């Protein structure tokens, strides 16, 4: 899809690689100035450099999404630098898989803190600036695992299901302020996260996907572009599955 995001400023968390990098690239190709965040300084610098060839004002900010104070500082720095924040894509996420009885408390905490508390932190910090302009597009990256469950991913599934409840509650809170809040639930997408899977597991998953292929970062990015554009201004509190039919 083609969206006109000229003059818009977008923050994409976890934009230094994988799906987040793909989202930032598509938003910048459509005219947005993208601020990407991540923890690894080198990877962030490389990804920001690539975005600058599309839109020179794009920048990278180092950020741990689970640390509210850091998130608030970055949101303020972005607002001070650009004078607006129009789009927030809460994409940063991790897995730490283990069957329930073997799962360590730390694995539960890390996944919930990054995937769910991170979304709370970033949305809370950025919504304040969107409210000033009475305009905003927030897109949260969930997963079809929120609906389907998956053995070994109780922590991940709970965090991604939590994002959906959060999306719906905040969509209602912000609906009269010109701010939409939606979620995208990808199926299995080709990134570092799925690269780590064994071939047998990958073949098993392929057999379950009606379209017979893993998704690409572009597939997810196009859905985010739509929800971030003015074409989607009457859509809020919605979850858009991008899964090749894995979850129907
Ligand atoms: P990757 O592992 O490829 O990338 C994750 C990104 O998040 C990186 O940029 C990473 O940067 C950043 N990140 C991780 N932890 C933190 C943190 N604590 N603070 C700030 N940034 C962080 O993941 P994907 O691209 O595969 O996934 C992106 C999103 O899509 C995730 O939310 C994931 O759950 C979701 N998803 C992915 C699917 C898939 O099949 N790949 C399917 C469904 C959903 P750095 O390491 O430098 O911090």
XYZ file of N, CA and C and ligand atoms in Angstrom:
792
model
N 0.835 -1.209 0.000
C 0.000 0.000 0.000
C 0.858 1.243 0.000
N 0.331 2.352 -0.498
C 1.031 3.640 -0.461
C 0.326 4.525 0.563
N 1.087 5.002 1.541
C 0.482 5.891 2.523
C 1.256 7.195 2.479
N 0.591 8.323 2.740
C 1.324 9.575 2.728
C 1.624 9.984 4.163
N 2.852 9.753 4.585
C 3.233 10.062 5.969
C 4.204 11.246 6.019
N 4.236 12.045 4.958
C 5.149 13.217 4.928
C 4.863 14.134 6.107
N 5.933 14.548 6.808
C 5.770 15.459 7.935
C 5.448 14.744 9.241
N 5.209 13.444 9.172
C 4.887 12.684 10.387
C 6.179 12.157 11.031
N 6.158 12.103 12.367
C 7.301 11.565 13.105
C 6.863 10.265 13.784
N 7.635 9.205 13.543
C 7.273 7.878 14.073
C 8.387 7.341 14.965
N 7.996 6.709 16.062
C 8.962 5.963 16.883
C 8.662 4.485 16.690
N 9.687 3.706 16.355
C 9.536 2.248 16.224
C 10.490 1.602 17.223
N 9.945 0.993 18.276
C 10.831 0.333 19.247
C 11.320 -0.983 18.646
N 12.549 -1.350 18.983
C 13.124 -2.564 18.373
C 13.243 -2.403 16.869
N 13.541 -1.178 16.435
C 13.634 -0.906 14.992
C 15.000 -1.178 14.412
N 15.894 -1.773 15.211
C 17.273 -1.960 14.743
C 17.455 -3.229 13.925
N 16.472 -4.121 13.944
C 16.558 -5.333 13.106
C 15.179 -5.973 12.978
N 15.120 -7.018 12.171
C 13.907 -7.828 12.062
C 12.674 -7.040 11.632
N 11.552 -7.386 12.250
C 10.270 -6.789 11.862
C 10.289 -5.266 12.084
N 10.862 -4.837 13.208
C 10.896 -3.396 13.512
C 11.662 -2.622 12.462
N 12.779 -3.180 12.002
C 13.566 -2.504 10.964
C 12.737 -2.431 9.672
N 12.039 -3.515 9.370
C 11.182 -3.533 8.174
C 10.075 -2.491 8.268
N 9.487 -2.358 9.454
C 8.409 -1.373 9.651
C 8.958 0.046 9.463
N 10.099 0.320 10.114
C 10.683 1.669 10.012
C 11.017 1.988 8.551
N 11.520 1.002 7.819
C 11.882 1.225 6.418
C 10.646 1.591 5.598
N 9.574 0.848 5.788
C 8.350 1.117 5.008
C 7.750 2.474 5.404
N 7.770 2.806 6.693
C 7.243 4.119 7.110
C 8.088 5.245 6.495
N 9.415 5.074 6.502
C 10.298 6.104 5.923
C 10.118 6.178 4.406
N 9.916 5.029 3.756
C 9.668 5.038 2.293
C 8.402 5.825 1.970
N 7.501 5.906 2.938
C 6.256 6.634 2.731
C 6.296 8.042 3.341
N 7.510 8.511 3.623
C 7.698 9.915 3.974
C 7.856 10.230 5.447
N 7.682 9.237 6.341
C 7.791 9.522 7.776
C 9.257 9.690 8.196
N 9.463 10.539 9.191
C 10.768 10.608 9.857
C 10.722 9.583 10.975
N 11.622 8.604 10.914
C 11.556 7.502 11.890
C 12.647 7.595 12.935
N 12.236 7.434 14.169
C 13.182 7.262 15.267
C 13.100 5.794 15.653
N 14.241 5.112 15.572
C 14.244 3.702 15.956
C 14.969 3.543 17.278
N 14.566 2.528 18.041
C 15.241 2.269 19.309
C 15.665 0.802 19.381
N 16.657 0.562 20.222
C 17.170 -0.794 20.444
C 18.215 -0.719 21.538
N 18.731 -1.878 21.967
C 19.717 -1.864 23.047
C 21.145 -1.842 22.527
N 21.379 -2.488 21.389
C 22.736 -2.644 20.864
C 23.112 -1.416 20.004
N 24.084 -0.653 20.545
C 24.470 0.631 19.939
C 24.896 0.492 18.474
N 25.733 -0.535 18.194
C 26.300 -0.683 16.836
C 25.202 -0.992 15.822
N 24.344 -1.959 16.208
C 23.270 -2.369 15.306
C 22.308 -1.203 15.046
N 22.088 -0.424 16.086
C 21.192 0.730 16.002
C 21.765 1.769 15.034
N 23.078 2.008 15.153
C 23.722 3.015 14.302
C 23.640 2.591 12.835
N 23.877 1.305 12.580
C 23.827 0.808 11.195
C 22.418 0.941 10.615
N 21.420 0.573 11.420
C 20.037 0.624 10.942
C 19.605 2.079 10.721
N 20.039 2.976 11.615
C 19.678 4.396 11.470
C 20.307 4.967 10.203
N 21.543 4.541 9.932
C 22.250 5.004 8.734
C 21.477 4.588 7.468
N 21.005 3.348 7.461
C 20.251 2.856 6.296
C 18.970 3.682 6.105
N 18.316 4.039 7.218
C 17.073 4.816 7.120
C 17.330 6.237 6.617
N 18.535 6.772 6.987
C 18.845 8.152 6.598
C 18.946 8.306 5.086
N 19.222 7.202 4.377
C 19.272 7.302 2.910
C 17.851 7.511 2.352
N 16.833 7.164 3.126
C 15.444 7.388 2.698
C 14.920 8.720 3.207
N 15.317 9.048 4.445
C 14.797 10.259 5.106
C 15.906 10.731 6.059
N 16.630 11.792 5.659
C 17.854 12.189 6.386
C 17.662 12.472 7.876
N 16.450 12.849 8.298
C 16.265 13.212 9.711
C 16.049 11.990 10.616
N 16.045 10.787 10.059
C 15.846 9.582 10.895
C 17.012 9.427 11.871
N 16.714 8.914 13.052
C 17.770 8.735 14.075
C 17.528 7.490 14.894
N 18.587 7.032 15.565
C 18.465 5.904 16.489
C 18.677 6.379 17.923
N 17.912 5.861 18.859
C 18.084 6.174 20.289
C 18.228 4.861 21.035
N 19.268 4.743 21.853
C 19.441 3.538 22.654
C 18.397 3.547 23.768
N 17.741 2.401 23.966
C 16.631 2.385 24.915
C 16.321 0.975 25.379
N 16.113 0.828 26.692
C 15.580 -0.415 27.246
C 14.108 -0.154 27.536
N 13.211 -0.791 26.797
C 11.786 -0.430 26.915
C 11.211 -0.712 28.297
N 11.861 -1.593 29.050
C 11.324 -1.952 30.366
C 11.662 -0.910 31.432
N 12.488 0.087 31.078
C 12.882 1.101 32.075
C 12.128 2.401 31.815
N 11.117 2.659 32.646
C 10.210 3.792 32.399
C 10.954 5.126 32.313
N 11.931 5.315 33.213
C 12.612 6.614 33.205
C 13.354 6.850 31.887
N 14.041 5.802 31.408
C 14.738 5.906 30.112
C 13.749 6.212 28.999
N 12.611 5.519 29.033
C 11.604 5.695 27.983
C 11.097 7.143 27.994
N 10.846 7.666 29.199
C 10.350 9.052 29.299
C 11.387 10.041 28.779
N 12.676 9.760 29.072
C 13.732 10.658 28.594
C 13.803 10.648 27.066
N 13.687 9.455 26.481
C 13.770 9.365 25.014
C 12.553 10.037 24.372
N 11.358 9.803 24.942
C 10.148 10.424 24.373
C 10.292 11.954 24.405
N 10.817 12.479 25.498
C 10.993 13.939 25.617
C 12.030 14.429 24.603
N 13.135 13.674 24.481
C 14.189 14.071 23.543
C 13.653 14.087 22.109
N 12.813 13.113 21.775
C 12.259 13.067 20.409
C 11.309 14.249 20.208
N 10.466 14.511 21.189
C 9.522 15.635 21.060
C 10.285 16.963 20.969
N 11.326 17.117 21.801
C 12.115 18.354 21.776
C 12.806 18.530 20.421
N 13.275 17.409 19.849
C 14.026 17.490 18.589
C 13.108 17.746 17.392
N 11.926 17.123 17.383
C 11.083 17.183 16.168
C 9.786 17.971 16.354
N 9.439 18.254 17.624
C 8.229 19.051 17.874
C 6.925 18.271 17.795
N 6.991 16.986 17.573
C 5.773 16.168 17.480
C 6.130 14.684 17.503
N 5.189 13.851 17.931
C 5.312 12.387 17.765
C 3.933 11.930 17.294
N 3.854 11.489 16.062
C 2.557 11.132 15.472
C 2.265 9.642 15.555
N 3.315 8.834 15.444
C 3.128 7.382 15.322
C 4.048 6.688 16.327
N 3.490 5.702 17.036
C 4.311 4.855 17.911
C 4.056 3.402 17.526
N 5.116 2.688 17.195
C 4.973 1.253 16.936
C 5.708 0.515 18.051
N 4.936 -0.138 18.917
C 5.511 -0.904 20.030
C 5.849 -2.296 19.512
N 7.098 -2.442 19.061
C 7.500 -3.683 18.396
C 8.523 -4.490 19.196
N 9.319 -3.830 20.065
C 10.397 -4.547 20.767
C 9.827 -5.744 21.521
N 10.454 -6.877 21.368
C 9.953 -8.070 22.062
C 10.998 -9.164 22.075
N 10.867 -10.058 23.036
C 11.797 -11.182 23.166
C 11.015 -12.469 23.450
N 11.714 -13.596 23.266
C 11.175 -14.881 23.736
C 12.177 -15.461 24.735
N 11.695 -16.301 25.605
C 12.584 -17.085 26.468
C 11.805 -18.366 26.772
N 11.885 -19.312 25.831
C 10.974 -20.462 25.850
C 11.402 -21.551 26.834
N 10.398 -22.137 27.476
C 10.627 -23.286 28.362
C 9.266 -23.854 28.757
N 9.199 -25.161 28.911
C 7.949 -25.750 29.401
C 7.672 -25.235 30.809
N 6.383 -25.112 31.139
C 5.971 -24.435 32.371
C 6.737 -24.880 33.618
N 6.836 -26.203 33.842
C 7.431 -26.651 35.100
C 8.925 -26.386 35.176
N 9.537 -26.155 33.999
C 10.988 -25.858 34.003
C 11.261 -24.360 33.870
N 10.205 -23.589 33.646
C 10.417 -22.163 33.404
C 10.841 -21.460 34.690
N 11.934 -20.700 34.588
C 12.434 -19.987 35.771
C 11.656 -18.682 35.927
N 11.573 -18.256 37.185
C 10.861 -17.013 37.482
C 11.433 -15.865 36.645
N 12.767 -15.886 36.494
C 13.438 -14.829 35.745
C 13.000 -14.821 34.261
N 12.747 -16.015 33.697
C 12.299 -16.071 32.299
C 10.917 -15.433 32.161
N 10.041 -15.730 33.117
C 8.702 -15.123 33.109
C 8.832 -13.598 33.207
N 9.632 -13.145 34.203
C 9.746 -11.708 34.464
C 10.338 -10.949 33.278
N 11.391 -11.495 32.683
C 12.054 -10.769 31.581
C 11.119 -10.600 30.393
N 10.391 -11.666 30.059
C 9.494 -11.603 28.896
C 8.335 -10.643 29.173
N 7.760 -10.732 30.382
C 6.650 -9.818 30.705
C 7.142 -8.361 30.753
N 8.332 -8.159 31.285
C 8.825 -6.779 31.425
C 9.125 -6.145 30.077
N 9.741 -6.921 29.186
C 10.061 -6.353 27.866
C 8.797 -6.243 27.027
N 8.049 -7.328 26.922
C 6.945 -7.373 25.948
C 5.709 -6.616 26.407
N 5.393 -6.684 27.692
C 4.131 -6.066 28.145
C 4.366 -4.743 28.878
N 5.268 -4.774 29.870
C 5.536 -3.516 30.581
C 6.166 -2.502 29.623
N 6.969 -2.996 28.670
C 7.582 -2.109 27.671
C 6.515 -1.369 26.870
N 5.442 -2.052 26.523
C 4.361 -1.432 25.753
C 3.651 -0.380 26.622
N 3.424 -0.720 27.894
C 2.829 0.249 28.831
C 3.718 1.490 28.943
N 5.023 1.261 29.182
C 5.950 2.389 29.375
C 5.955 3.322 28.162
N 6.115 2.732 26.983
C 6.273 3.563 25.772
C 4.967 4.279 25.439
N 3.847 3.576 25.619
C 2.552 4.196 25.284
C 2.272 5.350 26.234
N 2.512 5.111 27.524
C 2.276 6.163 28.534
C 3.156 7.392 28.251
N 4.440 7.136 27.946
C 5.371 8.254 27.739
C 5.043 9.035 26.471
N 4.616 8.338 25.413
C 4.404 9.007 24.120
C 3.005 9.613 24.026
N 2.005 8.963 24.645
C 0.616 9.444 24.521
C 0.496 10.891 25.009
N 1.294 11.243 26.007
C 1.228 12.620 26.548
C 1.533 13.648 25.451
N 2.478 13.311 24.547
C 2.826 14.249 23.463
C 1.787 14.197 22.345
N 1.211 13.003 22.125
C 0.151 12.900 21.106
C -1.071 13.714 21.551
N -1.352 13.690 22.855
C -2.512 14.425 23.376
C -2.373 15.927 23.132
N -1.148 16.428 23.208
C -0.919 17.868 22.966
C -1.409 18.251 21.576
N -1.240 17.327 20.608
C -1.611 17.631 19.203
C -2.982 17.047 18.857
N -3.564 16.329 19.799
C -4.817 15.606 19.546
C -4.739 14.779 18.270
N -3.616 14.085 18.109
C -3.433 13.196 16.956
C -2.445 12.095 17.335
N -2.756 10.884 16.951
C -1.782 9.813 17.179
C -2.232 8.493 16.583
N -1.235 7.708 16.215
C -1.489 6.345 15.726
C -0.553 5.424 16.526
N -1.143 4.550 17.329
C -0.326 3.616 18.105
C -0.598 2.215 17.574
N 0.461 1.505 17.221
C 0.305 0.137 16.713
C 1.183 -0.779 17.572
N 0.540 -1.744 18.222
C 1.257 -2.666 19.104
C 1.445 -4.012 18.406
N 2.656 -4.549 18.485
C 2.909 -5.831 17.817
C 2.670 -6.961 18.822
N 1.574 -7.696 18.597
C 1.241 -8.860 19.422
C 1.732 -10.101 18.681
N 0.939 -11.162 18.677
C 1.321 -12.397 17.977
C 0.090 -13.297 17.927
N 0.007 -14.152 16.912
C -1.109 -15.113 16.887
C -1.025 -16.085 18.066
N 0.172 -16.180 18.670
C 0.345 -17.062 19.835
C -0.560 -16.603 20.996
N -0.916 -15.312 21.001
C -1.848 -14.794 22.023
C -3.186 -15.522 21.944
N -3.603 -15.904 20.734
C -4.895 -16.575 20.535
C -4.774 -18.088 20.558
N -3.632 -18.591 20.063
C -3.495 -20.034 19.836
C -2.776 -20.755 20.965
N -1.957 -20.003 21.728
C -1.072 -20.643 22.700
C 0.012 -21.420 21.964
N 1.026 -21.868 22.699
C 2.102 -22.659 22.105
C 2.876 -23.311 23.249
N 3.102 -24.623 23.208
C 3.848 -25.241 24.312
C 5.225 -24.594 24.447
N 5.619 -24.317 25.665
C 6.943 -23.713 25.890
C 6.920 -22.195 25.844
N 5.736 -21.615 25.598
C 5.684 -20.152 25.479
C 4.596 -19.540 26.379
N 4.425 -20.105 27.581
C 3.401 -19.553 28.484
C 3.685 -18.079 28.781
N 4.953 -17.752 28.977
C 5.327 -16.358 29.271
C 5.048 -15.460 28.061
N 5.488 -15.909 26.894
C 5.337 -15.121 25.657
C 3.854 -14.953 25.304
N 3.091 -16.060 25.368
C 1.658 -15.994 25.027
C 0.924 -15.056 25.978
N 1.253 -15.133 27.271
C 0.601 -14.249 28.249
C 0.942 -12.787 27.960
N 2.201 -12.521 27.623
C 2.599 -11.126 27.348
C 1.890 -10.613 26.105
N 1.767 -11.452 25.084
C 1.168 -11.001 23.815
C -0.359 -10.883 23.944
N -0.981 -11.743 24.777
C -2.419 -11.611 25.046
C -2.662 -10.353 25.877
N -1.744 -10.064 26.802
C -1.839 -8.846 27.614
C -1.831 -7.602 26.727
N -1.027 -7.633 25.687
C -0.952 -6.487 24.760
C -2.317 -6.240 24.117
N -3.045 -7.308 23.845
C -4.350 -7.143 23.189
C -5.360 -6.483 24.146
N -5.390 -6.920 25.394
C -6.268 -6.277 26.383
C -5.889 -4.824 26.574
N -4.582 -4.575 26.647
C -4.070 -3.212 26.813
C -4.512 -2.340 25.635
N -4.370 -2.877 24.439
C -4.729 -2.141 23.212
C -6.194 -1.717 23.264
N -7.052 -2.645 23.657
C -8.491 -2.353 23.646
C -8.865 -1.326 24.719
N -8.257 -1.441 25.900
C -8.553 -0.485 26.976
C -8.088 0.918 26.603
N -6.850 1.004 26.094
C -6.298 2.332 25.792
C -6.987 2.928 24.559
N -7.416 2.074 23.636
C -8.168 2.570 22.467
C -9.420 3.301 22.942
N -10.096 2.724 23.924
C -11.305 3.377 24.457
C -10.958 4.699 25.153
N -9.842 4.696 25.909
C -9.464 5.918 26.638
C -9.141 7.077 25.705
N -8.507 6.759 24.582
C -7.961 7.829 23.736
C -8.810 8.121 22.501
N -9.922 7.399 22.366
C -10.708 7.483 21.122
C -11.197 8.893 20.806
N -11.526 9.677 21.822
C -12.057 11.023 21.556
C -10.960 12.075 21.435
N -9.719 11.610 21.491
C -8.604 12.571 21.457
C -7.850 12.507 20.129
N -8.428 11.865 19.145
C -7.770 11.792 17.825
C -6.681 10.736 17.763
N -6.656 9.853 18.745
C -5.583 8.846 18.790
C -6.192 7.454 18.610
N -5.700 6.706 17.637
C -6.153 5.321 17.476
C -5.099 4.373 18.052
N -5.570 3.246 18.567
C -4.670 2.251 19.168
C -5.083 0.880 18.633
N -4.211 0.263 17.874
C -4.524 -1.034 17.265
C -3.360 -2.000 17.479
N -3.618 -3.260 17.176
C -2.548 -4.263 17.286
C -2.445 -5.046 15.982
N -1.245 -5.500 15.710
C -1.008 -6.425 14.598
C -0.518 -7.727 15.225
N -1.112 -8.836 14.799
C -0.713 -10.141 15.338
C -0.078 -10.975 14.218
N 1.249 -10.948 14.132
C 1.903 -11.731 13.079
C 1.882 -13.220 13.406
N 1.939 -14.019 12.350
C 2.165 -15.455 12.509
C 3.670 -15.691 12.578
N 4.181 -16.671 11.839
C 5.631 -16.917 11.842
C 6.277 -16.113 10.728
N 7.181 -15.224 11.131
C 7.819 -14.302 10.188
C 9.316 -14.613 10.153
N 9.909 -14.527 8.958
C 11.344 -14.824 8.834
C 12.196 -13.726 9.465
N 12.730 -13.975 10.661
C 13.636 -13.025 11.336
C 14.594 -13.848 12.197
N 15.486 -13.131 12.927
C 16.424 -13.816 13.843
C 15.657 -14.711 14.813
N 14.443 -14.221 15.227
C 13.660 -14.937 16.240
C 13.263 -16.334 15.735
N 12.868 -16.428 14.457
C 12.429 -17.724 13.917
C 13.597 -18.492 13.291
N 14.683 -17.780 12.972
C 15.887 -18.417 12.410
C 16.419 -19.457 13.387
N 16.215 -19.189 14.694
C 16.751 -20.063 15.744
C 16.006 -21.407 15.824
N 14.878 -21.538 15.095
C 14.092 -22.792 15.186
C 14.780 -23.935 14.462
N 14.596 -25.161 14.981
C 15.142 -26.338 14.283
C 14.328 -26.600 13.025
N 14.997 -27.240 12.029
C 14.343 -27.491 10.739
C 13.036 -28.280 10.900
N 13.049 -29.275 11.830
C 11.837 -30.096 12.007
C 10.664 -29.266 12.507
N 10.977 -28.358 13.442
C 9.927 -27.482 13.992
C 9.407 -26.565 12.886
N 10.348 -26.063 12.065
C 9.980 -25.161 10.970
C 9.067 -25.877 9.960
N 9.422 -27.136 9.616
C 8.598 -27.909 8.665
C 7.205 -28.141 9.236
N 7.143 -28.418 10.554
C 5.857 -28.655 11.213
C 4.976 -27.419 11.122
N 5.586 -26.252 11.290
C 4.819 -25.006 11.240
C 4.346 -24.722 9.817
N 5.254 -24.935 8.862
C 4.877 -24.683 7.454
C 3.632 -25.484 7.072
N 3.558 -26.702 7.605
C 2.421 -27.568 7.280
C 1.095 -27.003 7.818
N 1.200 -26.145 8.829
C -0.023 -25.580 9.444
C -0.470 -24.252 8.806
N 0.395 -23.700 7.953
C 0.078 -22.376 7.385
C -0.624 -22.567 6.040
N -1.916 -22.201 5.958
C -2.647 -22.404 4.696
C -1.925 -21.846 3.469
N -1.264 -20.692 3.605
C -0.559 -20.142 2.435
C 0.777 -20.850 2.167
N 1.207 -21.732 3.057
C 2.378 -22.573 2.796
C 3.726 -21.887 2.834
N 3.808 -20.714 3.461
C 5.111 -20.049 3.586
C 5.145 -19.243 4.873
N 6.381 -18.987 5.368
C 6.529 -18.049 6.485
C 6.254 -16.649 5.945
N 5.904 -15.739 6.836
C 5.689 -14.353 6.406
C 7.016 -13.621 6.276
N 6.976 -12.463 5.613
C 8.165 -11.611 5.517
C 7.941 -10.366 6.380
N 9.031 -9.678 6.694
C 8.888 -8.445 7.483
C 8.043 -7.433 6.704
N 8.141 -7.477 5.396
C 7.353 -6.577 4.529
C 5.838 -6.830 4.716
N 5.461 -8.106 4.855
C 4.039 -8.427 5.068
C 3.516 -7.710 6.314
N 4.306 -7.750 7.390
C 3.886 -7.114 8.648
C 3.944 -5.589 8.507
N 4.997 -5.107 7.859
C 5.190 -3.658 7.737
C 4.050 -3.002 6.968
N 3.536 -3.680 5.945
C 2.444 -3.099 5.152
C 1.165 -2.968 5.992
N 0.939 -3.943 6.885
C -0.240 -3.871 7.763
C -0.086 -2.709 8.741
N 1.131 -2.536 9.253
C 1.388 -1.426 10.191
C 1.227 -0.089 9.464
N 1.746 -0.019 8.244
C 1.624 1.222 7.456
C 0.156 1.616 7.323
N -0.686 0.634 7.013
C -2.122 0.924 6.859
C -2.693 1.495 8.165
N -2.416 0.818 9.285
C -2.987 1.264 10.566
C -2.409 2.608 11.014
N -1.203 2.927 10.531
C -0.560 4.197 10.906
C -0.989 5.339 9.992
N -1.692 5.009 8.920
C -2.029 6.038 7.925
C -3.408 6.636 8.217
N -3.723 7.723 7.527
C -5.040 8.339 7.713
C -6.144 7.495 7.091
N -5.778 6.547 6.239
C -6.786 5.643 5.653
C -7.478 4.824 6.752
N -6.801 4.659 7.893
C -7.346 3.814 8.970
C -7.897 4.654 10.133
N -8.294 5.910 9.831
C -8.638 6.810 10.951
C -9.873 6.371 11.739
N -10.747 5.533 11.163
C -11.947 5.099 11.900
C -11.773 3.689 12.472
N -10.540 3.206 12.498
C -10.265 1.871 13.041
C -9.504 2.038 14.354
N -10.093 1.577 15.444
C -9.359 1.604 16.719
C -9.773 0.418 17.586
N -8.830 -0.071 18.378
C -9.086 -1.234 19.240
C -9.145 -2.540 18.453
N -8.593 -2.532 17.239
C -8.683 -3.705 16.356
C -7.377 -4.511 16.405
N -7.517 -5.816 16.167
C -6.319 -6.667 16.049
C -6.298 -7.248 14.637
N -5.249 -6.948 13.913
C -5.129 -7.414 12.525
C -4.135 -8.580 12.476
N -4.637 -9.760 12.095
C -3.745 -10.924 11.984
C -3.016 -10.896 10.646
N -1.716 -11.149 10.704
C -0.918 -11.228 9.468
C -0.195 -12.563 9.551
N -0.886 -13.623 9.142
C -0.358 -14.954 9.458
C -0.494 -15.973 8.332
N -0.823 -15.512 7.133
C -0.971 -16.449 6.012
C -2.063 -17.475 6.266
N -2.974 -17.153 7.211
C -4.084 -18.055 7.517
C -3.776 -19.015 8.659
N -2.589 -18.895 9.266
C -2.249 -19.789 10.392
C -3.313 -19.694 11.476
N -3.745 -18.462 11.745
C -4.848 -18.281 12.702
C -6.043 -17.707 11.954
N -7.086 -18.520 11.812
C -8.307 -18.053 11.144
C -9.447 -18.186 12.142
P 14.111 -9.696 16.693
O 14.627 -10.527 17.805
O 14.624 -9.910 15.313
O 14.266 -8.138 17.060
C 13.833 -7.657 18.308
C 14.063 -6.161 18.386
O 13.675 -5.704 19.677
C 15.500 -5.791 18.204
O 15.577 -4.544 17.551
C 15.997 -5.656 19.634
O 17.117 -4.809 19.622
C 14.782 -5.050 20.326
N 14.704 -5.319 21.761
C 14.661 -6.518 22.375
N 14.582 -6.374 23.701
C 14.557 -5.024 23.941
C 14.483 -4.229 25.120
N 14.405 -4.774 26.334
N 14.477 -2.886 24.979
C 14.541 -2.331 23.768
N 14.618 -3.012 22.624
C 14.634 -4.349 22.706
O 12.531 -9.883 16.742
P 11.446 -9.893 15.569
O 11.737 -8.838 14.597
O 11.286 -11.292 15.117
O 10.129 -9.530 16.404
C 9.667 -8.196 16.539
C 8.336 -8.221 17.264
O 7.410 -9.034 16.546
C 8.428 -8.829 18.678
O 7.552 -8.143 19.535
C 7.938 -10.254 18.453
O 7.418 -10.797 19.612
C 6.873 -10.033 17.393
N 6.558 -11.217 16.615
C 7.523 -11.859 15.884
C 7.196 -12.985 15.136
C 8.205 -13.703 14.305
O 7.843 -14.740 13.732
N 9.418 -13.229 14.165
C 5.841 -13.521 15.135
C 4.904 -12.764 15.942
C 5.273 -11.655 16.643
P 18.413 -5.092 20.564
O 18.595 -6.572 20.656
O 19.523 -4.340 20.011
O 17.935 -4.490 21.831
